[in-house]
Amino acid sequence: MGTNVLNLSSYKFYSNGEWKESLSGETINIMSPYLSEVIGKVQAITKEEVDEAIYSAHEAQKLWAEFSLQQRASYLYKWADELVSRQEEIAEMIMKEVGKSFKDAKSEVTRTADFIRYTIEEALHMHGESMRGESFPGGSKNKIAIVDRVPLGVVLAISPFNYPVNLAAAKIAPALMAGNAVIFKPATQGAISGTKMIEALDETGLPNGLVNLVTGKGSVIGDYLVEHKGINMISFTGGTQTGVRLAKKSAMVPLVLELGGKDPGIVCEDADLKEAAKQIISGAFSYSGQRCTAIKRVLVNENVADELVGLLKEEVERLTVGSPEDGCTIVPLIDKKSADFIQILIADALGHGAEVVIGNKRERNLIHPTLLDYVTGEMRVAWEEPFGPVLPIIRVSSDEEAIKLANESEYGLQASIFTKDVNKAFAIANKMEAGSVQINGRTERGPDHFPFIGIKGSGIGVQGIRKSIESMTREKVTVLNLTE
Ligand code: NAP
Ligand code: G3P
């Protein structure tokens, strides 16, 4: 227990059940993307402190593995309740720290509590299997295999800035219910929100050392964590570049990587254009497009393109632009670097002949929602992940051309197909190189019990509640050799 705040705005890291100041004496300032002021500091911990956290995790995991599912559940139910009781406080910090509207920040906390409770229920209903030797030719009927799932040990959970609470708990809850201990490394821009989530977990009286919060820049402690011999599984959500680096660094450790995306919205000639426009703009611009599942390009049949572009423009004009405190959808981006990158993509597209339908206006980190028409494959915005409020429109002559362009992307997270013809929808969906295909709906991760998969540059492995629990366990076979 004990306090985790040194003074009004400096947060401790959490190791072996204690809130600690780093012996490095170094802290990292956390700047609010829209207040443009320091809202707090987190510890820049040392490699030795990483070692200690991993050591205490291993000790705690040995005990936790003996806990029954019901015992584990009791802590996690308390955690979910604690999060809900602190919803306002945590949501306020999410808003200040990552610039998400207060409404979206609150729903992130509620979604997380629901996720934790569903994870508990799912784990309570996951059973192993038994197999009889006699079903294989020559196999003995006296041989019975009991196939159970056992924890992997210590899970390294690394989360991105855009869901500092939900995408962290989406790793920690399954890891704990599966019997593992956790080393949690939050995104630095999101570390205070992550700390507040762990405060709620600390309140449950969870055994010391079972969950450890390690703060510090990924560029400083990231490789050390990933290559650490004490790590038995890595669940990472973040950018593709970081993910690929991590995959190269991590040797012989099970990995689940949820990475970037360039999700297409394919609009067929027979689509309900009004509905498609609504879904596309909601999918592309919620939280300023800072979602891996955001629709990041429109591939529209040229025969209906003009009409669709008109409808998209109307939808964009309805978007609220401004401060997250006013509940706006288009809010300042996470940092200046991200806003600069969007401007570079827009300039490159305009330089190659694209046309601005609306937008291309900037105030510091705030980029107004931008629609670019007549985008072609020679423009970077056709391929790169902007992670911001710019949507390229690519006109195609056929569904086949749309499929070809969609699959030429290095990414493969999700895709949306808009058509009234369900047979055509499935025909196109079957050809899509993507983890999930949404028919007549926007691209999105939820509901959270659905498998969530990134292929190609979008990831390795599967998330989604049951799949996440499975990914943090391995089968263990115990063979009973009965005598005659
Ligand atoms: P990021 O820059 O890749 O950072 C993600 C996490 O990795 C952060 O905690 C970061 O720490 C850490 N990290 C950085 N360098 C590391 C290293 N060498 N070893 C280990 N960890 C390291 O991504 P982001 O900017 O936070 O998030 C945006 C990206 O994530 C986008 O590309 C988006 O598409 C993707 N994303 C994907 C999903 C999905 O489910 N597929 C969900 C959300 C976001 P620091 O913050 O300290 O650098
Ligand atoms: O980028 C976060 C990702 O996991 C998307 O979640 O629910 O916004 O589609 P969602």
Coordinates of C-alpha atoms and ligand atoms in Angstrom, one line a residue:
M1 CA 0.0 0.0 0.0
G2 CA 1.4 3.5 0.9
T3 CA 1.2 6.6 -1.2
N4 CA 2.5 6.8 -4.8
V5 CA 2.7 10.6 -5.2
L6 CA 5.9 12.3 -4.0
N7 CA 4.3 15.7 -4.4
L8 CA 1.4 17.1 -6.3
S9 CA 2.5 15.8 -9.6
S10 CA 5.4 13.3 -9.4
Y11 CA 4.4 9.6 -9.5
K12 CA 6.3 6.6 -8.1
F13 CA 6.8 3.3 -9.8
Y14 CA 5.3 0.1 -8.2
S15 CA 7.5 -2.9 -7.5
N16 CA 7.0 -5.8 -5.1
G17 CA 3.9 -4.2 -3.7
E18 CA 5.6 -0.9 -2.9
W19 CA 5.5 2.6 -4.5
K20 CA 9.1 3.6 -5.0
E21 CA 11.2 6.6 -6.1
S22 CA 13.9 5.5 -8.6
L23 CA 17.4 5.5 -7.4
S24 CA 18.2 7.1 -10.8
G25 CA 16.8 10.3 -9.3
E26 CA 15.5 10.9 -12.8
T27 CA 11.9 11.7 -13.7
I28 CA 10.1 12.3 -17.0
N29 CA 7.8 15.2 -17.5
I30 CA 4.4 14.4 -18.9
M31 CA 3.1 17.3 -21.0
S32 CA -0.6 17.5 -21.7
P33 CA -1.2 17.6 -25.5
Y34 CA -3.8 20.3 -25.3
L35 CA -3.0 22.2 -22.0
S36 CA 0.7 22.4 -23.2
E37 CA 1.8 22.2 -19.5
V38 CA 3.4 19.6 -17.4
I39 CA 0.7 17.6 -15.7
G40 CA 3.0 15.3 -13.8
K41 CA 6.3 13.4 -13.7
V42 CA 7.0 9.7 -13.7
Q43 CA 10.1 7.8 -12.6
A44 CA 12.8 6.9 -15.1
I45 CA 13.8 3.6 -13.5
T46 CA 17.1 1.8 -13.7
K47 CA 18.0 -1.7 -15.1
E48 CA 18.6 -2.9 -11.6
E49 CA 15.1 -1.8 -10.6
V50 CA 13.8 -3.7 -13.6
D51 CA 15.7 -6.8 -12.4
E52 CA 14.2 -6.4 -8.9
A53 CA 10.7 -6.1 -10.3
I54 CA 11.1 -9.2 -12.5
Y55 CA 12.7 -11.1 -9.6
S56 CA 9.7 -10.3 -7.3
A57 CA 7.3 -11.2 -10.1
H58 CA 8.8 -14.6 -10.3
E59 CA 8.5 -15.1 -6.5
A60 CA 4.9 -13.9 -6.4
Q61 CA 3.9 -16.0 -9.5
K62 CA 4.9 -19.3 -7.8
L63 CA 2.3 -18.6 -5.1
W64 CA -0.3 -17.1 -7.5
A65 CA -0.1 -20.3 -9.6
E66 CA -1.4 -22.2 -6.6
F67 CA -4.4 -19.8 -6.1
S68 CA -7.7 -21.2 -7.3
L69 CA -9.5 -19.4 -10.2
Q70 CA -12.1 -18.3 -7.6
Q71 CA -9.4 -16.7 -5.4
R72 CA -7.9 -14.9 -8.4
A73 CA -11.3 -13.8 -9.4
S74 CA -12.0 -12.2 -6.1
Y75 CA -9.1 -9.8 -6.6
L76 CA -10.0 -8.9 -10.1
Y77 CA -13.7 -8.3 -9.3
K78 CA -12.5 -5.8 -6.6
W79 CA -10.2 -4.2 -9.2
A80 CA -13.1 -3.7 -11.6
D81 CA -15.2 -2.2 -8.9
E82 CA -12.3 0.0 -7.8
L83 CA -11.9 1.3 -11.3
V84 CA -15.5 2.2 -11.6
S85 CA -15.5 4.0 -8.2
R86 CA -12.5 6.1 -9.4
Q87 CA -13.9 6.6 -12.9
E88 CA -14.1 10.4 -12.8
E89 CA -10.6 10.8 -11.5
I90 CA -9.0 8.3 -13.9
A91 CA -11.0 9.7 -16.9
E92 CA -9.9 13.2 -16.1
M93 CA -6.3 12.1 -16.1
I94 CA -6.7 10.2 -19.4
M95 CA -8.2 13.4 -20.9
K96 CA -5.4 15.6 -19.7
E97 CA -2.6 13.1 -20.5
V98 CA -3.7 11.8 -24.0
G99 CA -6.2 14.5 -25.0
K100 CA -9.2 12.1 -25.3
S101 CA -12.6 13.7 -24.7
F102 CA -13.9 13.2 -21.2
K103 CA -16.9 11.2 -22.5
D104 CA -14.6 8.8 -24.4
A105 CA -12.2 8.7 -21.4
K106 CA -15.0 7.7 -19.1
S107 CA -16.2 5.0 -21.5
E108 CA -12.7 3.7 -21.7
V109 CA -12.7 3.1 -17.9
T110 CA -16.2 1.5 -18.0
R111 CA -15.1 -0.7 -20.9
T112 CA -12.1 -1.8 -18.9
A113 CA -14.1 -2.8 -15.9
D114 CA -16.5 -4.8 -18.2
F115 CA -13.4 -6.3 -19.9
I116 CA -12.0 -7.4 -16.5
R117 CA -15.3 -9.0 -15.4
Y118 CA -15.8 -10.8 -18.7
T119 CA -12.2 -12.1 -18.5
I120 CA -12.9 -13.5 -15.1
E121 CA -16.1 -15.2 -16.3
E122 CA -14.4 -16.6 -19.4
A123 CA -11.5 -18.0 -17.4
L124 CA -13.9 -19.6 -15.0
H125 CA -15.5 -21.4 -17.9
M126 CA -12.3 -22.5 -19.7
H127 CA -11.7 -26.2 -19.2
G128 CA -9.0 -28.5 -20.5
E129 CA -9.7 -31.7 -22.4
S130 CA -9.0 -35.4 -22.0
M131 CA -8.0 -37.7 -24.9
R132 CA -8.0 -41.5 -25.0
G133 CA -5.0 -43.4 -26.5
E134 CA -7.3 -45.9 -28.3
S135 CA -8.5 -43.3 -30.8
F136 CA -5.2 -43.5 -32.6
P137 CA -4.4 -46.8 -34.5
G138 CA -2.6 -49.1 -32.1
G139 CA -3.1 -46.7 -29.2
S140 CA -3.9 -48.2 -25.8
K141 CA -7.3 -47.6 -24.2
N142 CA -5.3 -47.5 -20.9
K143 CA -3.7 -44.3 -21.9
I144 CA -5.6 -41.2 -21.0
A145 CA -4.1 -37.7 -21.7
I146 CA -5.3 -34.9 -19.6
V147 CA -4.6 -31.7 -21.5
D148 CA -4.7 -28.6 -19.3
R149 CA -3.5 -25.0 -19.7
V150 CA -0.8 -23.7 -17.4
P151 CA 0.6 -20.2 -16.9
L152 CA 3.8 -19.1 -18.8
G153 CA 5.3 -17.3 -15.8
V154 CA 6.0 -13.6 -16.0
V155 CA 4.2 -11.6 -18.8
L156 CA 5.7 -8.3 -20.1
A157 CA 2.7 -6.1 -21.0
I158 CA 3.6 -3.0 -23.0
S159 CA 0.8 -0.6 -24.0
P160 CA 0.4 2.3 -26.4
F161 CA -0.7 5.9 -25.6
N162 CA -4.1 5.9 -27.2
Y163 CA -5.8 3.5 -24.7
P164 CA -3.6 4.0 -21.6
V165 CA -6.0 2.1 -19.4
N166 CA -8.0 -0.3 -21.6
L167 CA -5.2 -1.7 -23.7
A168 CA -3.1 -2.2 -20.5
A169 CA -5.8 -4.0 -18.6
A170 CA -6.6 -6.0 -21.7
K171 CA -3.2 -7.7 -21.1
I172 CA -3.0 -7.6 -17.3
A173 CA -6.4 -9.2 -16.6
P174 CA -6.0 -12.3 -18.8
A175 CA -2.4 -12.7 -17.6
L176 CA -3.5 -12.8 -14.0
M177 CA -6.6 -15.0 -14.5
A178 CA -4.2 -17.4 -16.3
G179 CA -2.0 -17.6 -13.3
N180 CA 0.9 -15.3 -14.5
A181 CA 2.6 -12.4 -12.9
V182 CA 3.0 -9.1 -14.8
I183 CA 5.6 -6.5 -15.6
F184 CA 3.6 -3.6 -16.9
K185 CA 5.4 -0.9 -19.0
P186 CA 2.9 1.8 -20.0
A187 CA 3.5 4.3 -22.8
T188 CA 5.3 7.3 -21.3
Q189 CA 2.5 9.5 -22.6
G190 CA -0.1 7.6 -20.7
A191 CA 2.0 6.4 -17.7
I192 CA 0.1 8.5 -15.2
S193 CA -3.2 7.1 -16.3
G194 CA -1.6 3.7 -16.2
T195 CA -0.4 4.4 -12.6
K196 CA -3.9 5.4 -11.5
M197 CA -5.1 2.1 -12.9
I198 CA -2.5 0.2 -10.9
E199 CA -3.4 2.3 -7.8
A200 CA -6.9 0.7 -8.1
L201 CA -5.4 -2.7 -8.4
D202 CA -3.1 -2.1 -5.4
E203 CA -6.3 -1.3 -3.4
T204 CA -7.4 -4.9 -3.8
G205 CA -4.6 -6.2 -1.6
L206 CA -3.2 -8.3 -4.5
P207 CA -0.1 -10.3 -3.4
N208 CA 3.1 -8.2 -3.5
G209 CA 5.2 -8.5 -6.6
L210 CA 2.4 -10.0 -8.7
V211 CA 1.9 -6.9 -10.8
N212 CA 4.8 -4.4 -11.2
L213 CA 4.6 -1.0 -12.9
V214 CA 7.9 0.0 -14.6
T215 CA 8.0 3.5 -16.0
G216 CA 10.7 4.9 -18.3
K217 CA 11.2 5.7 -21.9
G218 CA 10.8 2.7 -24.2
S219 CA 13.9 3.9 -26.0
V220 CA 15.8 3.6 -22.8
I221 CA 14.5 0.5 -20.9
G222 CA 12.5 -1.1 -23.7
D223 CA 15.2 -3.4 -25.2
Y224 CA 16.4 -4.3 -21.7
L225 CA 12.9 -5.4 -20.7
V226 CA 12.3 -7.3 -24.0
E227 CA 15.6 -9.2 -23.9
H228 CA 15.4 -9.9 -20.2
K229 CA 15.8 -13.7 -19.4
G230 CA 13.1 -13.3 -16.7
I231 CA 10.4 -12.5 -19.2
N232 CA 8.3 -15.6 -20.3
M233 CA 5.8 -13.9 -22.7
I234 CA 5.4 -10.5 -24.3
S235 CA 2.1 -8.8 -25.1
F236 CA 2.8 -5.6 -27.0
T237 CA 0.5 -3.0 -28.5
G238 CA 2.0 -0.2 -30.4
G239 CA 3.5 0.9 -33.7
T240 CA 4.8 -1.5 -36.3
Q241 CA 8.3 -0.1 -36.3
T242 CA 8.6 -0.7 -32.5
G243 CA 6.9 -4.1 -32.8
V244 CA 9.3 -5.4 -35.5
R245 CA 12.2 -4.2 -33.4
L246 CA 10.8 -6.0 -30.4
A247 CA 10.2 -9.2 -32.4
K248 CA 13.8 -9.2 -33.5
K249 CA 15.1 -8.6 -30.0
S250 CA 12.9 -11.1 -28.2
A251 CA 14.4 -14.6 -28.5
M252 CA 12.2 -17.7 -28.0
V253 CA 9.5 -15.9 -26.1
P254 CA 5.8 -16.2 -27.1
L255 CA 4.7 -12.9 -28.6
V256 CA 1.4 -11.2 -29.2
L257 CA 1.9 -8.1 -31.2
E258 CA -1.0 -5.7 -32.0
L259 CA 0.5 -3.1 -34.3
G260 CA -0.4 -0.4 -36.8
G261 CA -3.1 -0.4 -39.5
K262 CA -4.1 1.2 -42.8
D263 CA -7.7 -0.1 -42.7
P264 CA -9.6 0.5 -46.0
G265 CA -13.2 1.4 -46.4
I266 CA -14.3 -0.2 -49.7
V267 CA -17.4 1.4 -51.1
C268 CA -19.0 -0.6 -53.9
E269 CA -21.2 0.9 -56.6
D270 CA -24.4 -0.4 -55.0
A271 CA -23.6 0.7 -51.5
D272 CA -26.0 2.8 -49.3
L273 CA -23.8 5.8 -49.7
K274 CA -25.4 7.8 -46.9
E275 CA -24.8 5.1 -44.3
A276 CA -21.4 4.3 -45.7
A277 CA -20.4 8.0 -45.3
K278 CA -21.6 8.0 -41.7
Q279 CA -19.7 4.8 -40.8
I280 CA -16.5 5.9 -42.6
I281 CA -16.3 9.3 -41.0
S282 CA -17.0 7.9 -37.5
G283 CA -14.4 5.2 -38.2
A284 CA -11.8 7.5 -39.5
F285 CA -12.0 10.5 -37.2
S286 CA -13.1 9.4 -33.7
Y287 CA -10.4 10.5 -31.2
S288 CA -8.8 12.4 -34.1
G289 CA -8.0 9.2 -35.9
Q290 CA -5.6 8.1 -33.2
R291 CA -6.9 4.5 -33.3
C292 CA -5.1 1.6 -34.9
T293 CA -8.5 0.4 -36.3
A294 CA -9.4 3.8 -37.7
I295 CA -10.4 3.8 -41.4
K296 CA -7.3 5.3 -43.0
R297 CA -8.2 5.2 -46.7
V298 CA -11.4 5.1 -48.8
L299 CA -11.4 2.9 -52.0
V300 CA -14.6 4.0 -53.8
N301 CA -16.0 2.9 -57.1
E302 CA -15.5 5.9 -59.5
N303 CA -19.1 5.8 -60.6
V304 CA -20.3 6.8 -57.2
A305 CA -17.2 8.7 -56.0
D306 CA -18.5 12.3 -56.5
E307 CA -21.7 11.5 -54.6
L308 CA -19.8 9.8 -51.8
V309 CA -17.3 12.6 -51.5
G310 CA -20.1 15.1 -51.1
L311 CA -21.7 13.0 -48.3
L312 CA -18.3 12.5 -46.6
K313 CA -17.8 16.3 -46.7
E314 CA -21.2 16.9 -45.0
E315 CA -20.3 14.4 -42.3
V316 CA -16.9 16.0 -41.7
E317 CA -18.6 19.4 -41.4
R318 CA -20.6 18.0 -38.5
L319 CA -17.5 16.9 -36.5
T320 CA -16.7 19.0 -33.4
V321 CA -13.2 20.4 -33.4
G322 CA -11.4 21.8 -30.3
S323 CA -10.7 20.8 -26.7
P324 CA -11.3 17.4 -25.2
E325 CA -12.8 19.3 -22.2
D326 CA -15.6 20.4 -24.5
G327 CA -16.2 16.8 -25.7
C328 CA -14.9 17.5 -29.2
T329 CA -14.2 14.6 -31.5
I330 CA -11.2 16.3 -33.3
V331 CA -8.8 17.1 -30.5
P332 CA -5.1 18.1 -30.5
L333 CA -2.9 15.2 -31.4
I334 CA -0.6 13.5 -28.9
D335 CA 2.4 15.6 -29.7
K336 CA 3.9 18.1 -32.2
K337 CA 5.8 15.3 -34.0
S338 CA 2.5 13.6 -34.9
A339 CA 1.0 16.8 -36.1
D340 CA 4.1 17.6 -38.2
F341 CA 3.9 14.1 -39.7
I342 CA 0.2 14.6 -40.8
Q343 CA 1.2 17.9 -42.5
I344 CA 4.0 16.2 -44.3
L345 CA 1.6 13.6 -45.7
I346 CA -0.9 16.2 -46.8
A347 CA 1.8 18.3 -48.5
D348 CA 3.2 15.2 -50.3
A349 CA -0.3 14.3 -51.6
L350 CA -1.0 17.9 -52.7
G351 CA 2.4 17.9 -54.4
H352 CA 1.4 14.9 -56.4
G353 CA -2.0 16.3 -57.5
A354 CA -4.4 15.4 -54.7
E355 CA -7.2 17.8 -53.9
V356 CA -8.3 19.1 -50.5
V357 CA -12.1 18.5 -50.1
I358 CA -12.1 20.0 -46.6
G359 CA -9.6 20.7 -43.9
N360 CA -5.8 21.1 -44.2
K361 CA -5.9 23.7 -41.3
R362 CA -3.7 23.5 -38.2
E363 CA -3.4 25.2 -34.9
R364 CA -0.4 23.8 -33.0
N365 CA -1.2 20.1 -32.4
L366 CA -4.8 20.5 -33.6
I367 CA -5.2 19.4 -37.2
H368 CA -8.7 20.0 -38.6
P369 CA -10.3 16.9 -40.2
T370 CA -9.0 16.7 -43.7
L371 CA -10.4 14.9 -46.7
L372 CA -8.1 14.4 -49.7
D373 CA -9.6 13.4 -53.0
Y374 CA -7.9 12.0 -56.2
V375 CA -5.3 10.3 -54.1
T376 CA -3.2 7.8 -56.0
G377 CA -0.6 5.1 -55.2
E378 CA 2.3 7.5 -55.7
M379 CA 1.3 9.4 -52.6
R380 CA 2.6 8.4 -49.2
V381 CA -0.8 9.0 -47.6
A382 CA -2.1 6.1 -49.7
W383 CA 0.1 3.7 -47.8
E384 CA 1.4 5.2 -44.5
E385 CA -0.4 5.2 -41.2
P386 CA -1.2 8.9 -40.3
F387 CA -2.6 8.2 -36.9
G388 CA -4.4 11.5 -37.2
P389 CA -7.4 13.2 -38.9
V390 CA -6.6 12.9 -42.6
L391 CA -8.5 10.6 -44.9
P392 CA -7.4 9.9 -48.5
I393 CA -10.0 9.0 -51.1
I394 CA -8.8 6.7 -53.8
R395 CA -11.1 6.2 -56.8
V396 CA -11.2 2.7 -58.3
S397 CA -12.7 1.3 -61.5
S398 CA -13.8 -2.0 -60.0
D399 CA -14.1 -4.2 -56.8
E400 CA -11.1 -6.2 -58.1
E401 CA -9.0 -3.0 -58.2
A402 CA -10.1 -2.1 -54.7
I403 CA -9.2 -5.6 -53.4
K404 CA -5.8 -5.4 -55.1
L405 CA -5.0 -1.9 -53.6
A406 CA -6.3 -3.0 -50.2
N407 CA -4.0 -6.1 -50.2
E408 CA -1.0 -4.2 -51.5
S409 CA -0.7 -2.5 -48.1
E410 CA 2.0 -3.7 -45.6
Y411 CA -0.7 -3.7 -43.0
G412 CA -3.6 -6.2 -42.4
L413 CA -5.6 -5.2 -39.4
Q414 CA -9.2 -4.6 -40.5
A415 CA -11.2 -3.6 -43.5
S416 CA -14.8 -2.4 -44.1
I417 CA -16.9 -3.3 -47.2
F418 CA -20.0 -1.3 -48.1
T419 CA -22.5 -2.9 -50.4
K420 CA -26.1 -4.0 -50.3
D421 CA -25.2 -7.4 -51.9
V422 CA -24.3 -9.7 -49.1
N423 CA -22.9 -12.3 -51.5
K424 CA -20.6 -9.8 -53.0
A425 CA -19.6 -8.7 -49.5
F426 CA -18.5 -12.1 -48.5
A427 CA -16.8 -12.7 -51.9
I428 CA -14.7 -9.5 -51.3
A429 CA -14.2 -10.3 -47.6
N430 CA -12.8 -13.7 -48.5
K431 CA -10.1 -12.0 -50.6
M432 CA -9.2 -9.5 -47.9
E433 CA -5.7 -9.8 -46.3
A434 CA -6.9 -8.6 -42.9
G435 CA -7.5 -9.9 -39.4
S436 CA -11.2 -8.9 -39.4
V437 CA -13.6 -7.6 -42.1
Q438 CA -16.6 -5.4 -41.2
I439 CA -19.5 -5.6 -43.6
N440 CA -21.4 -2.3 -43.8
G441 CA -19.9 -1.1 -40.5
R442 CA -16.9 0.9 -39.4
T443 CA -13.6 -0.9 -38.4
E444 CA -13.3 -1.3 -34.7
R445 CA -11.8 -3.7 -32.1
G446 CA -14.8 -4.3 -29.9
P447 CA -16.9 -6.0 -28.7
D448 CA -13.9 -7.2 -26.7
H449 CA -14.7 -10.9 -26.6
F450 CA -14.4 -11.0 -30.4
P451 CA -10.9 -12.2 -31.6
F452 CA -8.8 -9.2 -32.6
I453 CA -6.1 -10.0 -35.1
G454 CA -3.5 -8.1 -37.0
I455 CA -1.7 -9.9 -39.9
K456 CA 1.3 -8.8 -42.0
G457 CA 2.7 -5.5 -40.5
S458 CA -0.3 -5.3 -38.2
G459 CA 0.8 -8.0 -35.8
I460 CA 1.4 -11.5 -34.7
G461 CA -1.0 -13.6 -32.6
V462 CA -4.6 -12.9 -31.5
Q463 CA -6.2 -10.8 -28.8
G464 CA -9.8 -10.9 -27.7
I465 CA -10.6 -12.2 -24.2
R466 CA -10.5 -15.9 -24.6
K467 CA -7.7 -15.8 -27.1
S468 CA -5.7 -13.5 -24.8
I469 CA -6.0 -16.0 -21.9
E470 CA -5.0 -18.8 -24.2
S471 CA -2.0 -16.8 -25.5
M472 CA -0.7 -16.4 -21.9
T473 CA -0.8 -20.1 -21.2
R474 CA 0.5 -23.3 -22.7
E475 CA -0.9 -26.8 -22.9
K476 CA 0.4 -29.3 -20.3
V477 CA -0.3 -32.9 -21.0
T478 CA -0.5 -35.4 -18.2
V479 CA -0.8 -39.0 -19.4
L480 CA -2.4 -41.6 -17.2
N481 CA -1.1 -45.1 -18.0
L482 CA -3.7 -47.4 -16.3
T483 CA -2.8 -51.0 -15.7
E484 CA -5.0 -53.7 -17.1
Ligands
NAP1 P1 4.8 3.1 -30.0 O1 5.6 4.4 -30.1 O2 5.2 2.0 -30.8 O3 4.9 2.8 -28.4 C1 4.2 1.7 -27.9 C2 4.8 1.2 -26.6 O4 6.1 0.7 -26.9 C3 5.1 2.4 -25.6 O5 4.9 1.9 -24.3 C4 6.5 2.7 -25.8 O6 7.1 3.3 -24.7 C5 7.1 1.3 -26.0 N1 8.4 1.2 -26.6 C6 9.0 2.1 -27.3 N2 10.3 1.7 -27.7 C7 10.4 0.4 -27.2 C8 11.4 -0.6 -27.3 N3 12.5 -0.4 -27.9 N4 11.1 -1.8 -26.7 C9 9.9 -2.0 -26.0 N5 9.0 -1.1 -25.9 C10 9.2 0.1 -26.5 O7 3.3 3.4 -30.3 P2 2.3 4.5 -29.7 O8 2.7 5.8 -30.4 O9 2.3 4.5 -28.2 O10 0.9 4.1 -30.3 C11 0.6 4.3 -31.6 C12 0.8 3.2 -32.5 O11 0.3 2.0 -31.9 C13 0.1 3.3 -33.8 O12 0.9 2.8 -34.8 C14 -1.1 2.4 -33.7 O13 -1.6 1.9 -34.9 C15 -0.6 1.3 -32.8 N6 -1.7 0.7 -32.0 C16 -2.0 -0.5 -32.4 C17 -3.1 -1.1 -31.7 C18 -3.6 -2.5 -32.0 O14 -4.4 -3.1 -31.2 N7 -3.3 -3.1 -33.2 C19 -3.8 -0.5 -30.7 C20 -3.3 0.8 -30.4 C21 -2.2 1.4 -31.0 P3 7.3 4.9 -24.7 O15 6.0 5.5 -24.8 O16 8.1 5.2 -23.5 O17 8.1 5.2 -26.0
G3P2 O1 -6.2 1.6 -31.3 C1 -6.8 0.9 -30.3 C2 -7.5 -0.2 -30.9 O2 -7.3 -1.2 -30.1 C3 -8.8 0.2 -31.3 O3 -9.8 0.0 -30.5 O4 -12.1 0.0 -29.9 O5 -11.1 2.1 -30.8 O6 -11.5 0.1 -32.3 P1 -11.2 0.6 -30.9

